[in-house]
CSV table of C-alpha atoms and ligand atoms in Angstrom, one decimal:
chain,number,residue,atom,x,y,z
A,1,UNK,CA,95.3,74.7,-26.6
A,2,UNK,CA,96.9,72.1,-24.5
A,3,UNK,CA,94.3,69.5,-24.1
A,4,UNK,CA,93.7,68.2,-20.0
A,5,UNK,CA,92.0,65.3,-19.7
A,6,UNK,CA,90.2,64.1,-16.1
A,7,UNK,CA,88.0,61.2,-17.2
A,8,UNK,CA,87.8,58.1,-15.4
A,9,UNK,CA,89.0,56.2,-18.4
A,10,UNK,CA,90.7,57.1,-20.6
A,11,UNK,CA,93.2,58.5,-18.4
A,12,UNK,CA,96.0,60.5,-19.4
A,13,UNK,CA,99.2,58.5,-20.7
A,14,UNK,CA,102.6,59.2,-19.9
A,15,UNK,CA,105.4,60.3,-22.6
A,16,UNK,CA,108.0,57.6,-21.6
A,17,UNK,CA,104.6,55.0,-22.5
A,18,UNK,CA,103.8,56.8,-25.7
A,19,UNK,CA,107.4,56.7,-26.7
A,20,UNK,CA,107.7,52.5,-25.9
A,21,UNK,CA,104.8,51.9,-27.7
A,22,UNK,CA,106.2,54.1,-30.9
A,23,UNK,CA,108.4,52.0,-31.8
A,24,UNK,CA,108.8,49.3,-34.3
A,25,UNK,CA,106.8,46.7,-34.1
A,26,UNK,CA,108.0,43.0,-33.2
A,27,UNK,CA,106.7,39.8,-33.5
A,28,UNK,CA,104.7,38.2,-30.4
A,29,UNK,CA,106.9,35.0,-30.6
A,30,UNK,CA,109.9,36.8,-30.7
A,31,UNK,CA,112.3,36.0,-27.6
A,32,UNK,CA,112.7,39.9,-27.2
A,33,UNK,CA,108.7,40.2,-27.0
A,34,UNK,CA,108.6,37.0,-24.8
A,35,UNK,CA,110.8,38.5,-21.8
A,36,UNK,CA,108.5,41.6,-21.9
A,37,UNK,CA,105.6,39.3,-21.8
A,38,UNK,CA,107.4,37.2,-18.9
A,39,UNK,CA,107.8,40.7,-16.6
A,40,UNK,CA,104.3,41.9,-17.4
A,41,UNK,CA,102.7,38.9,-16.0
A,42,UNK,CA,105.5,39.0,-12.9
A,43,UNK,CA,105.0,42.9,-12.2
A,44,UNK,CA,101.1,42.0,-12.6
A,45,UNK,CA,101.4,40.2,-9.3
A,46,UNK,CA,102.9,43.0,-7.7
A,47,UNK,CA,99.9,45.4,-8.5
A,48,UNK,CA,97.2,42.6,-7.5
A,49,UNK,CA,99.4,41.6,-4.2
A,50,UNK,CA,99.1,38.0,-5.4
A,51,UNK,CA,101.0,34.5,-6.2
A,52,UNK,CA,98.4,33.7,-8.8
A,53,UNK,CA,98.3,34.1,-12.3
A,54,UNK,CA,96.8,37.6,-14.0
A,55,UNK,CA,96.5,37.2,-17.7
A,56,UNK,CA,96.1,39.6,-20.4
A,57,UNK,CA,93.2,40.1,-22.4
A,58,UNK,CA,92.9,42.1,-25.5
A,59,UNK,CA,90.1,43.3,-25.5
A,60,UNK,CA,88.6,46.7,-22.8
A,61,UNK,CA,87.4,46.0,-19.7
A,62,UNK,CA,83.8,45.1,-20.2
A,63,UNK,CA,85.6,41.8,-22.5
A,64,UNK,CA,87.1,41.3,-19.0
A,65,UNK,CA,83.5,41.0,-17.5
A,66,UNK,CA,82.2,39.3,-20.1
A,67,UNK,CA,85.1,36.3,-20.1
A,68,UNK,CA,84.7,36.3,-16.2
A,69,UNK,CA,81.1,35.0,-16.3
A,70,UNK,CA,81.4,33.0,-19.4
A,71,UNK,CA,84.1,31.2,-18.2
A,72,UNK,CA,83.1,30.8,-14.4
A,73,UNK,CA,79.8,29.8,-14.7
A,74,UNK,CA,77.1,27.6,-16.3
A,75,UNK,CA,74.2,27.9,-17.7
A,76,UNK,CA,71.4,28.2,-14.8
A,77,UNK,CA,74.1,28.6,-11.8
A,78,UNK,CA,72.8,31.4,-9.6
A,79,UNK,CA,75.4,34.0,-9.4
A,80,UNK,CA,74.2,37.4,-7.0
A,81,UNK,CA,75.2,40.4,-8.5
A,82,UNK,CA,75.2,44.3,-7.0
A,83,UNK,CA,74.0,47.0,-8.9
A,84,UNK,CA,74.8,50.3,-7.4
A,85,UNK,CA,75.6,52.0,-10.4
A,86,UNK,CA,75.9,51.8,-14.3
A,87,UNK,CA,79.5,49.0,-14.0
A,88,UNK,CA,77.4,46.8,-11.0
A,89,UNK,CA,74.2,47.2,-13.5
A,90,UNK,CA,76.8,45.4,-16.3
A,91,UNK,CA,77.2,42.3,-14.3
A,92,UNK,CA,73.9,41.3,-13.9
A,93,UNK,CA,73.4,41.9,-17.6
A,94,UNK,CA,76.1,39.8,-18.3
A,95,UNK,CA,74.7,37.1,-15.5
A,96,UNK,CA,71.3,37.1,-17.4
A,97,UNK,CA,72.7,36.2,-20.6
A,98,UNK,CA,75.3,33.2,-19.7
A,99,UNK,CA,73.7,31.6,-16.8
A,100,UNK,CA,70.5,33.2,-16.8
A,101,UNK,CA,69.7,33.2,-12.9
A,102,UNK,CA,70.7,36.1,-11.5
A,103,UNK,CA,69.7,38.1,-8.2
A,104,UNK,CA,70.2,42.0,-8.6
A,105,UNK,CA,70.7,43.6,-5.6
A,106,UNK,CA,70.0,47.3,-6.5
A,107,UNK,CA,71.7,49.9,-4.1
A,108,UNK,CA,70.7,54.1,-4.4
A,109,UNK,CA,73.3,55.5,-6.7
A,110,UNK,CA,75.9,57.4,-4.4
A,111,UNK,CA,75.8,54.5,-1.7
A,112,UNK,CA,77.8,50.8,-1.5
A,113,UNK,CA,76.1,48.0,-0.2
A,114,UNK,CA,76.2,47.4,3.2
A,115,UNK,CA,77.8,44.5,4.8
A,116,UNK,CA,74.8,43.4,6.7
A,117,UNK,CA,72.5,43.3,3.7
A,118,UNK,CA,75.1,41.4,1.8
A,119,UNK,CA,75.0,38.6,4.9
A,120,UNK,CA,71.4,38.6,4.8
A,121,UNK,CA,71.2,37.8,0.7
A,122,UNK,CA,73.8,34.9,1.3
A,123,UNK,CA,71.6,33.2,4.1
A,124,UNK,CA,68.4,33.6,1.6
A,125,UNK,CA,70.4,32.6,-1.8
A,126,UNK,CA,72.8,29.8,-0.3
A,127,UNK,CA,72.7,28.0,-3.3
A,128,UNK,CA,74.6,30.9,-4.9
A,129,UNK,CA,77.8,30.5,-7.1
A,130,UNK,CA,79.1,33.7,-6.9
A,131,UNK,CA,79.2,37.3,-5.7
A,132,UNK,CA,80.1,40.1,-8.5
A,133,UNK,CA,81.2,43.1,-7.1
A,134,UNK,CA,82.4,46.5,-7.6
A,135,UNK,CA,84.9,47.7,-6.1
A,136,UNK,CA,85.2,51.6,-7.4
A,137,UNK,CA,81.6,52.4,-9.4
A,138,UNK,CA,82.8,55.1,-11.3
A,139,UNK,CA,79.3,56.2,-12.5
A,140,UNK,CA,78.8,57.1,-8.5
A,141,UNK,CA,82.2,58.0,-7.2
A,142,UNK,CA,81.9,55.2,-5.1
A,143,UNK,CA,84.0,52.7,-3.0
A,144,UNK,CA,83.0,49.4,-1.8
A,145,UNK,CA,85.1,47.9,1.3
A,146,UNK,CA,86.1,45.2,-0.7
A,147,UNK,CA,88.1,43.9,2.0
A,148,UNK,CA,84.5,43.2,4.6
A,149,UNK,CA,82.5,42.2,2.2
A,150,UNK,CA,84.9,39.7,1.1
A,151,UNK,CA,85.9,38.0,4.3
A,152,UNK,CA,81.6,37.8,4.7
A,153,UNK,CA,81.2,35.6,1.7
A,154,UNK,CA,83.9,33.3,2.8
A,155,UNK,CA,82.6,33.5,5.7
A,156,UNK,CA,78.8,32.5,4.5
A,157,UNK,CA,79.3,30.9,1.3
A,158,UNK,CA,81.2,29.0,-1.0
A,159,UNK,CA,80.2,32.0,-3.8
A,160,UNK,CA,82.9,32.9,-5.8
A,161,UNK,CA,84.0,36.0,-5.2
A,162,UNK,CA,84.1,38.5,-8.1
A,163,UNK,CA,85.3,42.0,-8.1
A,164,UNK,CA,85.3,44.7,-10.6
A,165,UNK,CA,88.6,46.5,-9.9
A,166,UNK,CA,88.6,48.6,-13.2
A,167,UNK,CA,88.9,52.3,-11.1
A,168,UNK,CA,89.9,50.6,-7.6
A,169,UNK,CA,93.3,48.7,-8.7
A,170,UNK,CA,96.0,51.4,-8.3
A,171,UNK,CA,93.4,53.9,-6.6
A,172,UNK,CA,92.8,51.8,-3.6
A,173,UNK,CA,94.5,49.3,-1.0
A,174,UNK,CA,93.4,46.2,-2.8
A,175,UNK,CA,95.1,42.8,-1.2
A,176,UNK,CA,93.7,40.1,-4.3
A,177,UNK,CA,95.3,37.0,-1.9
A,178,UNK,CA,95.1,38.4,1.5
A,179,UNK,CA,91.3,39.2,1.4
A,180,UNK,CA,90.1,36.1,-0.7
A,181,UNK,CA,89.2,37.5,-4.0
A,182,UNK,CA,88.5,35.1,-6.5
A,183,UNK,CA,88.4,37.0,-9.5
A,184,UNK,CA,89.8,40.6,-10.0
A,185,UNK,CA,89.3,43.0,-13.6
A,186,UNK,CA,91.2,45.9,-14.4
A,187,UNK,CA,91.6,47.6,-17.6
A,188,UNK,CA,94.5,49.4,-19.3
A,189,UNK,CA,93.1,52.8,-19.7
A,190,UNK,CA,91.7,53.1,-16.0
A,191,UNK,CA,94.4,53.6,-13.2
A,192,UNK,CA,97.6,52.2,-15.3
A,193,UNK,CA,98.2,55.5,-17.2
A,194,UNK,CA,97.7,53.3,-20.6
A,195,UNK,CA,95.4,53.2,-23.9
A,196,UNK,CA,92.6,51.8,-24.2
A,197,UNK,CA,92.5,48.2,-24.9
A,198,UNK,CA,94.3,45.4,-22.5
A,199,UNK,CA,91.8,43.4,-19.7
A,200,UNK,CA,94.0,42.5,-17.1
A,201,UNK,CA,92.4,39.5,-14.6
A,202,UNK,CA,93.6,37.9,-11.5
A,203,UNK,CA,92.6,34.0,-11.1
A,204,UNK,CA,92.5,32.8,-8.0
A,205,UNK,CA,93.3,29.1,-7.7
A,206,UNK,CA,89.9,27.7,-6.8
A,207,UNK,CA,88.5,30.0,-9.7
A,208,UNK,CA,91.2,28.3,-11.8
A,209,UNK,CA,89.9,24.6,-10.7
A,210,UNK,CA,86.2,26.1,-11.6
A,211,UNK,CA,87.6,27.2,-14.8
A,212,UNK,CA,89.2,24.1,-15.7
A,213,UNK,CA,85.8,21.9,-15.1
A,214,UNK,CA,83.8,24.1,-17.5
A,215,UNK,CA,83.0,23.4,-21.0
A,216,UNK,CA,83.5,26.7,-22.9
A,217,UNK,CA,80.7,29.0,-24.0
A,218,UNK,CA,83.4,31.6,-25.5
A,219,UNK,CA,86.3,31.0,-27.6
A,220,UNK,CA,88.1,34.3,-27.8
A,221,UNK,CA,87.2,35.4,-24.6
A,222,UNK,CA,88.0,32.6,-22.6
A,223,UNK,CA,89.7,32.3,-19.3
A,224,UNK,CA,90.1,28.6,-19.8
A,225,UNK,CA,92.5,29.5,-23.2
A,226,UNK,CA,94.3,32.5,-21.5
A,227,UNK,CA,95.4,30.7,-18.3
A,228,UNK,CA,96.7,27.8,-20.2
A,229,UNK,CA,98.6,30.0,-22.3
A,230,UNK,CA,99.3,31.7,-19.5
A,231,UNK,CA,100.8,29.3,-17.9
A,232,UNK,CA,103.9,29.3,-20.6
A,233,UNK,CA,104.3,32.9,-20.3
A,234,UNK,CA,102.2,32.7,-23.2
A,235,UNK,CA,98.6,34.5,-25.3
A,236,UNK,CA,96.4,32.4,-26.6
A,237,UNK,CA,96.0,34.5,-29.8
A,238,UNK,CA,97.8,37.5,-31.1
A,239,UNK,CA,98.4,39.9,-28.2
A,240,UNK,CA,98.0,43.8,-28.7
A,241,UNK,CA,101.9,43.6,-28.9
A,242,UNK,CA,102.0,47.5,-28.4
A,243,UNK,CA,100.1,47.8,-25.7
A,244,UNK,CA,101.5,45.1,-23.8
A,245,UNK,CA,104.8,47.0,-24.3
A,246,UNK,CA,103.3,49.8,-22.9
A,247,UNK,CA,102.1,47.8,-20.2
A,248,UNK,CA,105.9,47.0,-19.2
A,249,UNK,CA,107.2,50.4,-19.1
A,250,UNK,CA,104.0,51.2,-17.0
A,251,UNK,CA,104.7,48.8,-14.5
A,252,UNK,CA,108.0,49.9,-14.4
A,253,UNK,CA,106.9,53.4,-12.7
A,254,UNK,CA,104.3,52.0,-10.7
A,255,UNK,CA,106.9,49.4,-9.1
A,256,UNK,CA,109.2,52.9,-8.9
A,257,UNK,CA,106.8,54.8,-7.2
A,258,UNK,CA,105.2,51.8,-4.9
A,259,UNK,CA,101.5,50.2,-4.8
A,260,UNK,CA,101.8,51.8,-1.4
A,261,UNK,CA,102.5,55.1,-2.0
A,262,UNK,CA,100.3,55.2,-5.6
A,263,UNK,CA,97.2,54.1,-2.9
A,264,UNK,CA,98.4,57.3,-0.6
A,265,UNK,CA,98.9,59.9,-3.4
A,266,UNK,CA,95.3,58.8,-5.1
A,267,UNK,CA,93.7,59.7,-1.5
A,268,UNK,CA,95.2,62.8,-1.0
A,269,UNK,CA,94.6,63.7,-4.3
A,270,UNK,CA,90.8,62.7,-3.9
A,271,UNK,CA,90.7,64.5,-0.6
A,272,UNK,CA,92.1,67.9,-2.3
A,273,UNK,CA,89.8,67.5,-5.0
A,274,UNK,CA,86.7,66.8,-2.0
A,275,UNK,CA,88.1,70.3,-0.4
A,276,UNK,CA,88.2,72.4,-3.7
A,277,UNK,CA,84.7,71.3,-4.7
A,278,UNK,CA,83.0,72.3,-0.9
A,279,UNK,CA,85.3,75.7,-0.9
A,280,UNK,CA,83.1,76.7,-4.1
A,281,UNK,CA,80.3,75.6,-2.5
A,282,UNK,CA,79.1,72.5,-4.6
A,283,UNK,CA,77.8,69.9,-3.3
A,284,UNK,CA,79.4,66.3,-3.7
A,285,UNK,CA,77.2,63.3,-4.4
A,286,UNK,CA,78.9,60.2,-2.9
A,287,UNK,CA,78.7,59.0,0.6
A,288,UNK,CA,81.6,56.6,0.3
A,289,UNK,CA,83.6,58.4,-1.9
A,290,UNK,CA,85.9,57.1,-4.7
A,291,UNK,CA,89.6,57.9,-4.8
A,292,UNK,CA,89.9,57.7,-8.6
A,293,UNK,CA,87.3,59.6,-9.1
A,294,UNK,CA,85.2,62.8,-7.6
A,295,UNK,CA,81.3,63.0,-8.5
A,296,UNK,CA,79.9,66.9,-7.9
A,297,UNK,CA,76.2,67.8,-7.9
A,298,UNK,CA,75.8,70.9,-10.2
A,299,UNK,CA,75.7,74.1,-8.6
A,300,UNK,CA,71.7,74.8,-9.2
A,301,UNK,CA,71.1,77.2,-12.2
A,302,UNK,CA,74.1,75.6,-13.7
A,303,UNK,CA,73.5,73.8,-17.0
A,304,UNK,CA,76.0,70.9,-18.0
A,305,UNK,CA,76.0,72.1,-21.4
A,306,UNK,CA,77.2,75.4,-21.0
A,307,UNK,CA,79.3,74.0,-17.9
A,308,UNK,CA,81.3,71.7,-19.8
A,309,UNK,CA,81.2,74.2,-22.8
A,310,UNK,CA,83.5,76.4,-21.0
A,311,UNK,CA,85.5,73.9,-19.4
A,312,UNK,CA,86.5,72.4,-22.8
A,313,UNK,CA,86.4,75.4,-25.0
A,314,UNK,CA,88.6,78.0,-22.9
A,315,UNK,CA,90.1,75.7,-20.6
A,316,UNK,CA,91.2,72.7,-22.7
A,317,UNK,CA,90.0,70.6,-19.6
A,318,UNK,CA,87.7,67.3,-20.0
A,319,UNK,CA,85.8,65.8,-17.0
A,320,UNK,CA,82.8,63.4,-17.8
A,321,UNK,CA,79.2,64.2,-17.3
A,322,UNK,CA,76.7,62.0,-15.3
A,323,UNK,CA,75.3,58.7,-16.4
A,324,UNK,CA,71.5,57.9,-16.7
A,325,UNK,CA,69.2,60.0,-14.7
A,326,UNK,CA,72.6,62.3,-13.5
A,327,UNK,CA,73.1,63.1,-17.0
A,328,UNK,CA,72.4,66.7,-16.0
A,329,UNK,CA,72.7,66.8,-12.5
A,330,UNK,CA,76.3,65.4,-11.4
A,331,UNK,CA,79.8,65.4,-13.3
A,332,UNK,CA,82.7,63.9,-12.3
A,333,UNK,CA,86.4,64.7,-11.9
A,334,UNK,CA,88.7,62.2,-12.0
A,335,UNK,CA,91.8,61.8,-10.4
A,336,UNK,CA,93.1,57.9,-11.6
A,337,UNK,CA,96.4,57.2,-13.0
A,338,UNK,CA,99.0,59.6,-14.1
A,339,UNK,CA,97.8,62.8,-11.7
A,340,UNK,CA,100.0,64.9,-9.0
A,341,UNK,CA,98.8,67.7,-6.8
A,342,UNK,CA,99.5,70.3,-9.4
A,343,UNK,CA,96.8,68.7,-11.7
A,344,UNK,CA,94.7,69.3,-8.4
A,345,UNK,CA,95.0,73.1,-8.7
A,346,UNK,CA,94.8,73.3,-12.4
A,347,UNK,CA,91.6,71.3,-12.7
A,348,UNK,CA,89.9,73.3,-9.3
A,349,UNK,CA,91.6,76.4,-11.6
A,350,UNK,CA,89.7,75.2,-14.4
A,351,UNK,CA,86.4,74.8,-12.8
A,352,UNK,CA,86.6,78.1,-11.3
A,353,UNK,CA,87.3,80.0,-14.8
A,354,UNK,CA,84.1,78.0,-15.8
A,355,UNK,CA,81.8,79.2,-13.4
A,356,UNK,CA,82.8,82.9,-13.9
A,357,UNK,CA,82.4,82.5,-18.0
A,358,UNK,CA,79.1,81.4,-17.0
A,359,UNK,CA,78.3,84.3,-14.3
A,360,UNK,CA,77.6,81.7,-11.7
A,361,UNK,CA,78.8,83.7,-8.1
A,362,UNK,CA,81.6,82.2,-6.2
A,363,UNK,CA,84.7,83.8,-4.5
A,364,UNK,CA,87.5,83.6,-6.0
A,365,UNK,CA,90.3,81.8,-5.8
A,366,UNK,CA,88.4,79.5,-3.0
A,367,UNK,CA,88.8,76.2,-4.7
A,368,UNK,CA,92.1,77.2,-5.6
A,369,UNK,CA,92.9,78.2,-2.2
A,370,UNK,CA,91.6,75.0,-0.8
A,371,UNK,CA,93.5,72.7,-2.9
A,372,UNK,CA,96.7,74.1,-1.7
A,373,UNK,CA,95.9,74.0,1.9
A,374,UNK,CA,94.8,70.2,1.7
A,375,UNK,CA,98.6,69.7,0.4
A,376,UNK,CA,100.8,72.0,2.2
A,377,UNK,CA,98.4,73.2,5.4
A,378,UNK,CA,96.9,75.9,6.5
B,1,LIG,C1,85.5,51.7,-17.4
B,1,LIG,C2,84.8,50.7,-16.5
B,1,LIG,C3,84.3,49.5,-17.0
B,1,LIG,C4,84.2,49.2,-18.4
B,1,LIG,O1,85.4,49.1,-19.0
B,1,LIG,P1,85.5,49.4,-20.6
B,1,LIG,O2,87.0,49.4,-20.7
B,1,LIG,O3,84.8,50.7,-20.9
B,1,LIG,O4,84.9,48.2,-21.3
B,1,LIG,C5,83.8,48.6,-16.1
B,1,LIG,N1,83.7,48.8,-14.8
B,1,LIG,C6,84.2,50.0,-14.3
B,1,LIG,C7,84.1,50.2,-12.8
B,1,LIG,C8,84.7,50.9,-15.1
B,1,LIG,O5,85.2,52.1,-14.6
């Protein structure tokens, strides 16, 4: 059975990425490896929209994170942190342990934090070193406008501003210099069709003088090491040589296809996915959704087990179940990376096929039917 994979990381990889990374392996110092390295860092830029450096991290996302705080903050700094969702819950864990003041702003899973509530936690925490944020929380479906809530903490603060890109970059308009990020995470196997394994992190230039100033808590995972190295189109240690060959030919089609147009298709695509889900009548759970990735209440009387059961066992398709108290209640369809509008239809296709193996009553064809008519009109 051909196996169809819509998880929110991994996401699915493309042959002509497979095939790069397949071949025999060189060494890192090699001056062929060195000119891959050279464009990867270059064509990082272009997916960030920045001048500054974005270095490469072996390591997955959450080794991203955790070099983030460990090498941007000390021990007692207060750093706010928002936790609407299981990937905002991470960074306050991650606060706790390296600096060990943290304030946890908890938001209902399904919602992103306001702008005005953020304003008002500035003017009671002005003192604070830093804002983490997430940008996509893919346990919620959720998008934060990155771009307001931004411009408010310059605007407030001298916090740092931190943002977890891991489903956003490549899913959504992101502008790392034009809307004054400080930091920004993503992570191979999230929206740039890779495996698992590469943490890729944009630096902005005061979080590089703030970086410099620190002593180091982390030696592997340290920003300090990589953007030295970095700065010599250079790793600090052994890169995953394969990977970041995968990396380049990655780029490649997402420099092909345009940052602009990537945002466009992974919003229509969202949208068609949004339109299949309310034509079988399911409910969806997000009330700013996601464009990598869809979160569905299930239909009542539907049990995830037997759900998923038939989604995998006779349909070859994988999405992912809910997180914490959604384990049973929500699951998600994602949409990141490597997707067209034909993977719309077969996944709504898929769904479909599951709910008749398990008797629930739907019409026919109605998610189907939907999906096409959010791409090619009624
Ligand atoms: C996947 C994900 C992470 C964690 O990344 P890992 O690669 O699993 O370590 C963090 N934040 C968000 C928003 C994610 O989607």
């Amino acid at each position: 059975m051909k196996k169809r994979l819509f998880t929110p990381g991994p996401t699915p990889v493309p042959e002509n990425v497979m095939l790069r990374m397949a071949a025999p392996i060189i060494h890192h110092r090699n001056p062929e490896f060195m000119e891959i390295l050279t464009r990867v860092h270059e064509d990082l830029k272009y997916l960030f929209r920045t001048t500054q450096p974005v270095v490469v991290l072996s390591c997955s996302g959450t080794g991203g994170m955790e070099a983030t705080i460990s090498s941007l903050f000390k021990k007692g700094d207060k750093v706010i942190t928002v936790n609407a969702g299981k990937f905002g819950e991470r960074w306050g864990e991650l606060v706790r342990i390296f600096t060990g003041n943290c304030v946890e702003e908890k938001v209902a899973w399904g919602s992103a934090i306001q702008p005005e509530r953020l304003a008002e936690l500035l003017k009671e925490h002005p003192d604070a070193k830093g804002v983490c944020l997430t940008h996509s929380e893919t346990s919620t479906g959720t998008a934060a406008d990155i771009q307001t809530l931004s411009a408010l903490i310059r605007e407030h603060s001298d916090a740092l501003v931190v943002v977890d890109g891991i489903t956003a970059v490549g899913a959504h308009e992101f502008h790392f210099d034009d809307w004054g990020v400080d930091i920004c995470i993503t992570g191979s196997q999230k929206g740039l069709m890779m495996p698992p394994g590469l943490a890729l992190i944009a630096v902005s230039e005061r979080a590089q003088d703030i970086i410099k100033g620190q002593s180091m808590t982390q030696y592997y995972l340290s920003l300090k090491h990589a953007l030295k190295a970095h700065a010599g189109d250079d790793t600090p240690f052994t890169p995953a040589v394969s990977l970041v060959i995968g990396l380049d030919e990655a780029l490649q089609m997402i420099k092909a296809e345009g940052i602009e147009n990537i945002w466009k298709r992974h919003e229509s695509l969202a949208n068609a996915c949004r339109e299949g889900c309310n034509a079988l009548g399911m409910k969806l759970f997000s009330n700013s959704p996601s464009f990598a990735v869809t979160p569905v209440w299930l239909p009542e009387g539907v049990k995830w087990s037997a759900f998923n059961k038939a989604l995998k066992n006779s349909n070859g398709i994988t999405v992912a179940a809910g997180q914490d108290d959604y384990k049973d209640k929500i699951f998600r369809i994602s949409h990141l990376g490597f997707y067209d509008e034909l993977d719309m239809l077969t996944v709504i296709g898929g769904i479909e096929r599951a709910l008749k193996e398990i008797n629930f009553p739907f019409e026919i064809g109605a998610g189907v039917s939907a999906v096409q008519k959010a791409f090619l009109g009624n």
